[in-house]
Amino acid sequence: MGWNVEFDDGDAVSLVHDEEFLLYARRGQERDGHTEWTVEITDTATGEEIERETYEISNRQHLQSVLDRYTDVYPPQ
């Protein structure tokens, strides 16, 4: 059980969890040396969007740390 990368093309990242969660991040506008990324987590069994948040991301490592926050919390134990 865990998260698996579905795709990662530089403009979007999609991770899927065995227990039917989808974590999707997409690149937005560049602002002051940062890039806006919108992160969404969805329960694919119900289609319910659980969370959506936009972050100002400085680099790939920063994006990974934001995604890790979600994968550490979902699915709820």
Backbone as a printed PyTorch tensor [residue, N CA C, xyz], in Angstrom:
tensor([[[  0.8470,  -1.1760,   0.0000],
         [  0.0000,   0.0000,   0.0000],
         [  0.8890,   1.2350,   0.0000]],

        [[  0.5790,   2.1560,  -0.8490],
         [  1.3630,   3.3660,  -0.8850],
         [  1.0240,   4.2040,  -2.0930]],

        [[  1.7980,   5.2290,  -2.2660],
         [  1.6260,   6.1690,  -3.3660],
         [  2.5370,   5.7770,  -4.5150]],

        [[  2.0180,   5.8630,  -5.7340],
         [  2.7850,   5.5770,  -6.9410],
         [  2.6480,   6.7400,  -7.9100]],

        [[  3.7420,   7.0830,  -8.5790],
         [  3.7080,   8.1520,  -9.5740],
         [  2.9570,   7.6390, -10.7980]],

        [[  1.8970,   8.3640, -11.1700],
         [  1.1460,   8.0280, -12.3740],
         [  1.7820,   8.7170, -13.5790]],

        [[  2.0800,  10.0120, -13.4280],
         [  2.8570,  10.7220, -14.4400],
         [  3.5200,  11.9400, -13.8270]],

        [[  4.5730,  12.3960, -14.5060],
         [  5.3340,  13.5630, -14.0750],
         [  5.9820,  14.1350, -15.3270]],

        [[  5.4130,  15.2280, -15.8470],
         [  5.9280,  15.7750, -17.1000],
         [  6.5330,  17.1670, -16.9590]],

        [[  6.7940,  17.5930, -15.7330],
         [  7.3780,  18.9130, -15.5160],
         [  6.3470,  20.0090, -15.3170]],

        [[  5.1800,  19.8550, -15.9270],
         [  4.0930,  20.8230, -15.7500],
         [  2.9960,  20.2850, -14.8510]],

        [[  3.0340,  18.9860, -14.5920],
         [  2.0350,  18.3610, -13.7280],
         [  2.6210,  17.0780, -13.1480]],

        [[  2.1520,  16.7600, -11.9510],
         [  2.5540,  15.5330, -11.2720],
         [  1.2810,  14.8810, -10.7630]],

        [[  1.1650,  13.5840, -10.9620],
         [  0.0070,  12.8480, -10.4850],
         [  0.4870,  11.6240,  -9.7210]],

        [[ -0.0050,  11.4800,  -8.4980],
         [  0.3010,  10.3200,  -7.6680],
         [ -1.0140,   9.6340,  -7.3210]],

        [[ -1.0120,   8.3110,  -7.3430],
         [ -2.2110,   7.5370,  -7.0420],
         [ -1.9130,   6.6420,  -5.8530]],

        [[ -2.8900,   6.5540,  -4.9410],
         [ -2.7540,   5.6840,  -3.7760],
         [ -3.6050,   4.4410,  -3.9630]],

        [[ -3.1210,   3.3310,  -3.4410],
         [ -3.8340,   2.0550,  -3.5540],
         [ -5.2710,   2.1380,  -3.0560]],

        [[ -5.4950,   2.9710,  -2.0700],
         [ -6.8260,   3.0640,  -1.4690],
         [ -7.6680,   4.1600,  -2.0990]],

        [[ -7.4450,   4.4080,  -3.3790],
         [ -8.3000,   5.2740,  -4.1850],
         [ -8.2260,   6.7640,  -3.8640]],

        [[ -7.0230,   7.2540,  -3.7010],
         [ -6.8090,   8.6930,  -3.5900],
         [ -5.9370,   9.1360,  -4.7530]],

        [[ -6.1960,  10.3310,  -5.2510],
         [ -5.4070,  10.9200,  -6.3240],
         [ -4.8410,  12.2410,  -5.8240]],

        [[ -3.5410,  12.4050,  -5.9240],
         [ -2.8590,  13.6500,  -5.5830],
         [ -2.3460,  14.2280,  -6.8900]],

        [[ -2.8090,  15.4260,  -7.2270],
         [ -2.4830,  16.0310,  -8.5160],
         [ -1.9550,  17.4370,  -8.2770]],

        [[ -0.8270,  17.7450,  -8.8710],
         [ -0.2410,  19.0860,  -8.7750],
         [  0.0120,  19.5920, -10.1850]],

        [[ -0.3670,  20.8470, -10.4340],
         [ -0.1250,  21.4100, -11.7650],
         [  0.5320,  22.7780, -11.6390]],

        [[  1.4250,  23.0150, -12.5770],
         [  2.1890,  24.2640, -12.6170],
         [  1.2880,  25.4020, -13.0690]],

        [[  1.4890,  26.5600, -12.4330],
         [  0.7610,  27.7640, -12.8100],
         [  1.7320,  28.8400, -13.2610]],

        [[  1.4390,  30.0650, -12.8820],
         [  2.2250,  31.2170, -13.3100],
         [  3.5240,  31.3630, -12.5220]],

        [[  4.4980,  31.9780, -13.1830],
         [  5.7540,  32.3480, -12.5280],
         [  5.5490,  33.7050, -11.8650]],

        [[  6.0250,  33.8450, -10.6240],
         [  5.9140,  35.1070,  -9.8950],
         [  7.1370,  35.3010,  -9.0090]],

        [[  7.8490,  36.3800,  -9.2500],
         [  8.9690,  36.7620,  -8.3810],
         [  9.9250,  35.6070,  -8.0840]],

        [[ 10.3130,  34.8680,  -9.0980],
         [ 11.2660,  33.7860,  -8.9090],
         [ 10.6770,  32.4900,  -8.3970]],

        [[  9.3820,  32.4480,  -8.1950],
         [  8.6970,  31.2360,  -7.7520],
         [  7.6450,  30.8610,  -8.7890]],

        [[  7.2180,  29.6240,  -8.7310],
         [  6.1570,  29.1490,  -9.6140],
         [  4.9790,  28.7320,  -8.7610]],

        [[  3.7910,  29.1600,  -9.1570],
         [  2.5870,  28.7260,  -8.4500],
         [  2.2580,  27.2930,  -8.8680]],

        [[  2.0390,  26.4410,  -7.8920],
         [  1.5850,  25.0740,  -8.1270],
         [  0.2970,  24.8780,  -7.3390]],

        [[ -0.7230,  24.3660,  -7.9970],
         [ -1.9760,  24.0350,  -7.3290],
         [ -1.9790,  22.5370,  -7.0620]],

        [[ -2.2190,  22.1860,  -5.8100],
         [ -2.2180,  20.7910,  -5.3840],
         [ -3.6400,  20.4190,  -4.9820]],

        [[ -4.1170,  19.2990,  -5.5100],
         [ -5.4640,  18.8120,  -5.2030],
         [ -5.3680,  17.3670,  -4.7480]],

        [[ -6.1840,  17.0080,  -3.7720],
         [ -6.3070,  15.6000,  -3.4030],
         [ -7.7730,  15.2290,  -3.5320]],

        [[ -8.0180,  14.1010,  -4.2030],
         [ -9.3730,  13.6700,  -4.5140],
         [ -9.5670,  12.2270,  -4.0750]],

        [[-10.7430,  11.9540,  -3.5200],
         [-11.1640,  10.5880,  -3.2250],
         [-11.7750,  10.0510,  -4.5110]],

        [[-11.0820,   9.1600,  -5.1840],
         [-11.5580,   8.6980,  -6.4850],
         [-12.7740,   7.7860,  -6.3780]],

        [[-13.0210,   7.2040,  -5.2140],
         [-14.2020,   6.3520,  -5.0420],
         [-15.4820,   7.1780,  -5.0880]],

        [[-15.4150,   8.4000,  -4.5420],
         [-16.6090,   9.2540,  -4.4930],
         [-16.5290,  10.4240,  -5.4630]],

        [[-15.3200,  10.7160,  -5.9550],
         [-15.1240,  11.8760,  -6.8170],
         [-15.0190,  13.1780,  -6.0440]],

        [[-15.0290,  13.0880,  -4.7200],
         [-14.9790,  14.2840,  -3.8670],
         [-13.5680,  14.8580,  -3.8150]],

        [[-13.4720,  16.1610,  -4.1000],
         [-12.2030,  16.8590,  -3.9240],
         [-12.0700,  17.1770,  -2.4420]],

        [[-11.0500,  16.6430,  -1.8160],
         [-10.8690,  16.7880,  -0.3720],
         [-10.1640,  18.0910,  -0.0380]],

        [[ -9.1350,  18.4110,  -0.7870],
         [ -8.3840,  19.6470,  -0.5500],
         [ -7.8940,  20.2050,  -1.8710]],

        [[ -7.7540,  21.5380,  -1.8990],
         [ -7.1040,  22.2250,  -3.0250],
         [ -6.4010,  23.4390,  -2.4370]],

        [[ -5.1190,  23.5480,  -2.7410],
         [ -4.3150,  24.6480,  -2.2060],
         [ -3.2930,  25.0540,  -3.2610]],

        [[ -2.9950,  26.3490,  -3.3280],
         [ -1.9720,  26.8470,  -4.2400],
         [ -0.7620,  27.2890,  -3.4260]],

        [[  0.4090,  26.8820,  -3.8750],
         [  1.6690,  27.1720,  -3.1940],
         [  2.6050,  27.9070,  -4.1420]],

        [[  3.4660,  28.7490,  -3.5880],
         [  4.5600,  29.3500,  -4.3480],
         [  5.7800,  28.4590,  -4.1330]],

        [[  6.2000,  27.7990,  -5.1950],
         [  7.2490,  26.7890,  -5.1250],
         [  8.5350,  27.3520,  -5.7320]],

        [[  9.6510,  27.1650,  -5.0230],
         [ 10.9220,  27.7230,  -5.4870],
         [ 11.7180,  26.7670,  -6.3710]],

        [[ 11.5780,  25.4530,  -6.1520],
         [ 12.3260,  24.4810,  -6.9550],
         [ 11.6850,  23.1000,  -6.8100]],

        [[ 12.2510,  22.1380,  -7.4780],
         [ 11.6810,  20.7810,  -7.4880],
         [ 11.7000,  20.1450,  -6.0960]],

        [[ 12.7500,  20.3790,  -5.3450],
         [ 12.8410,  19.8290,  -3.9870],
         [ 11.7380,  20.4090,  -3.1060]],

        [[ 11.4610,  21.6880,  -3.2570],
         [ 10.3940,  22.3400,  -2.5070],
         [  9.0460,  21.7180,  -2.8690]],

        [[  8.8070,  21.4910,  -4.1620],
         [  7.5640,  20.8420,  -4.5930],
         [  7.4410,  19.4630,  -3.9620]],

        [[  8.5230,  18.7040,  -3.9720],
         [  8.4810,  17.3610,  -3.3880],
         [  8.1410,  17.4080,  -1.9060]],

        [[  8.6730,  18.3820,  -1.1770],
         [  8.3730,  18.4750,   0.2570],
         [  6.9050,  18.8080,   0.4930]],

        [[  6.3130,  19.6250,  -0.3770],
         [  4.8790,  19.9310,  -0.2620],
         [  4.0630,  18.6690,  -0.5360]],

        [[  4.4010,  17.9420,  -1.5880],
         [  3.6700,  16.7080,  -1.9020],
         [  3.8200,  15.6820,  -0.7840]],

        [[  5.0010,  15.6160,  -0.1770],
         [  5.2280,  14.6830,   0.9290],
         [  4.3080,  14.9670,   2.1080]],

        [[  3.9810,  16.2250,   2.3290],
         [  3.0530,  16.5550,   3.4250],
         [  1.7010,  15.8810,   3.2070]],

        [[  1.2600,  15.8380,   1.9600],
         [ -0.0190,  15.1940,   1.6470],
         [  0.0870,  13.6720,   1.7390]],

        [[  1.1630,  13.1080,   1.2120],
         [  1.2840,  11.6490,   1.2320],
         [  1.4950,  11.1200,   2.6460]],

        [[  1.9760,  11.9620,   3.5500],
         [  2.1210,  11.5630,   4.9520],
         [  0.7810,  11.5480,   5.6820]],

        [[ -0.1910,  12.3230,   5.2030],
         [ -1.4880,  12.4640,   5.8800],
         [ -2.5680,  11.5660,   5.2690]],

        [[ -2.4910,  11.3310,   3.9690],
         [ -3.5200,  10.5430,   3.2900],
         [ -2.9530,   9.1950,   2.8850]],

        [[ -3.7600,   8.1520,   3.0110],
         [ -5.1130,   8.1510,   3.5440],
         [ -5.0910,   8.2680,   5.0620]],

        [[ -6.1580,   8.8390,   5.6180],
         [ -6.2360,   8.9650,   7.0820],
         [ -6.1720,   7.5820,   7.7300]],

        [[ -5.4590,   7.4980,   8.8130],
         [ -5.3260,   6.2110,   9.5240],
         [ -6.4380,   6.0100,  10.5170]]])
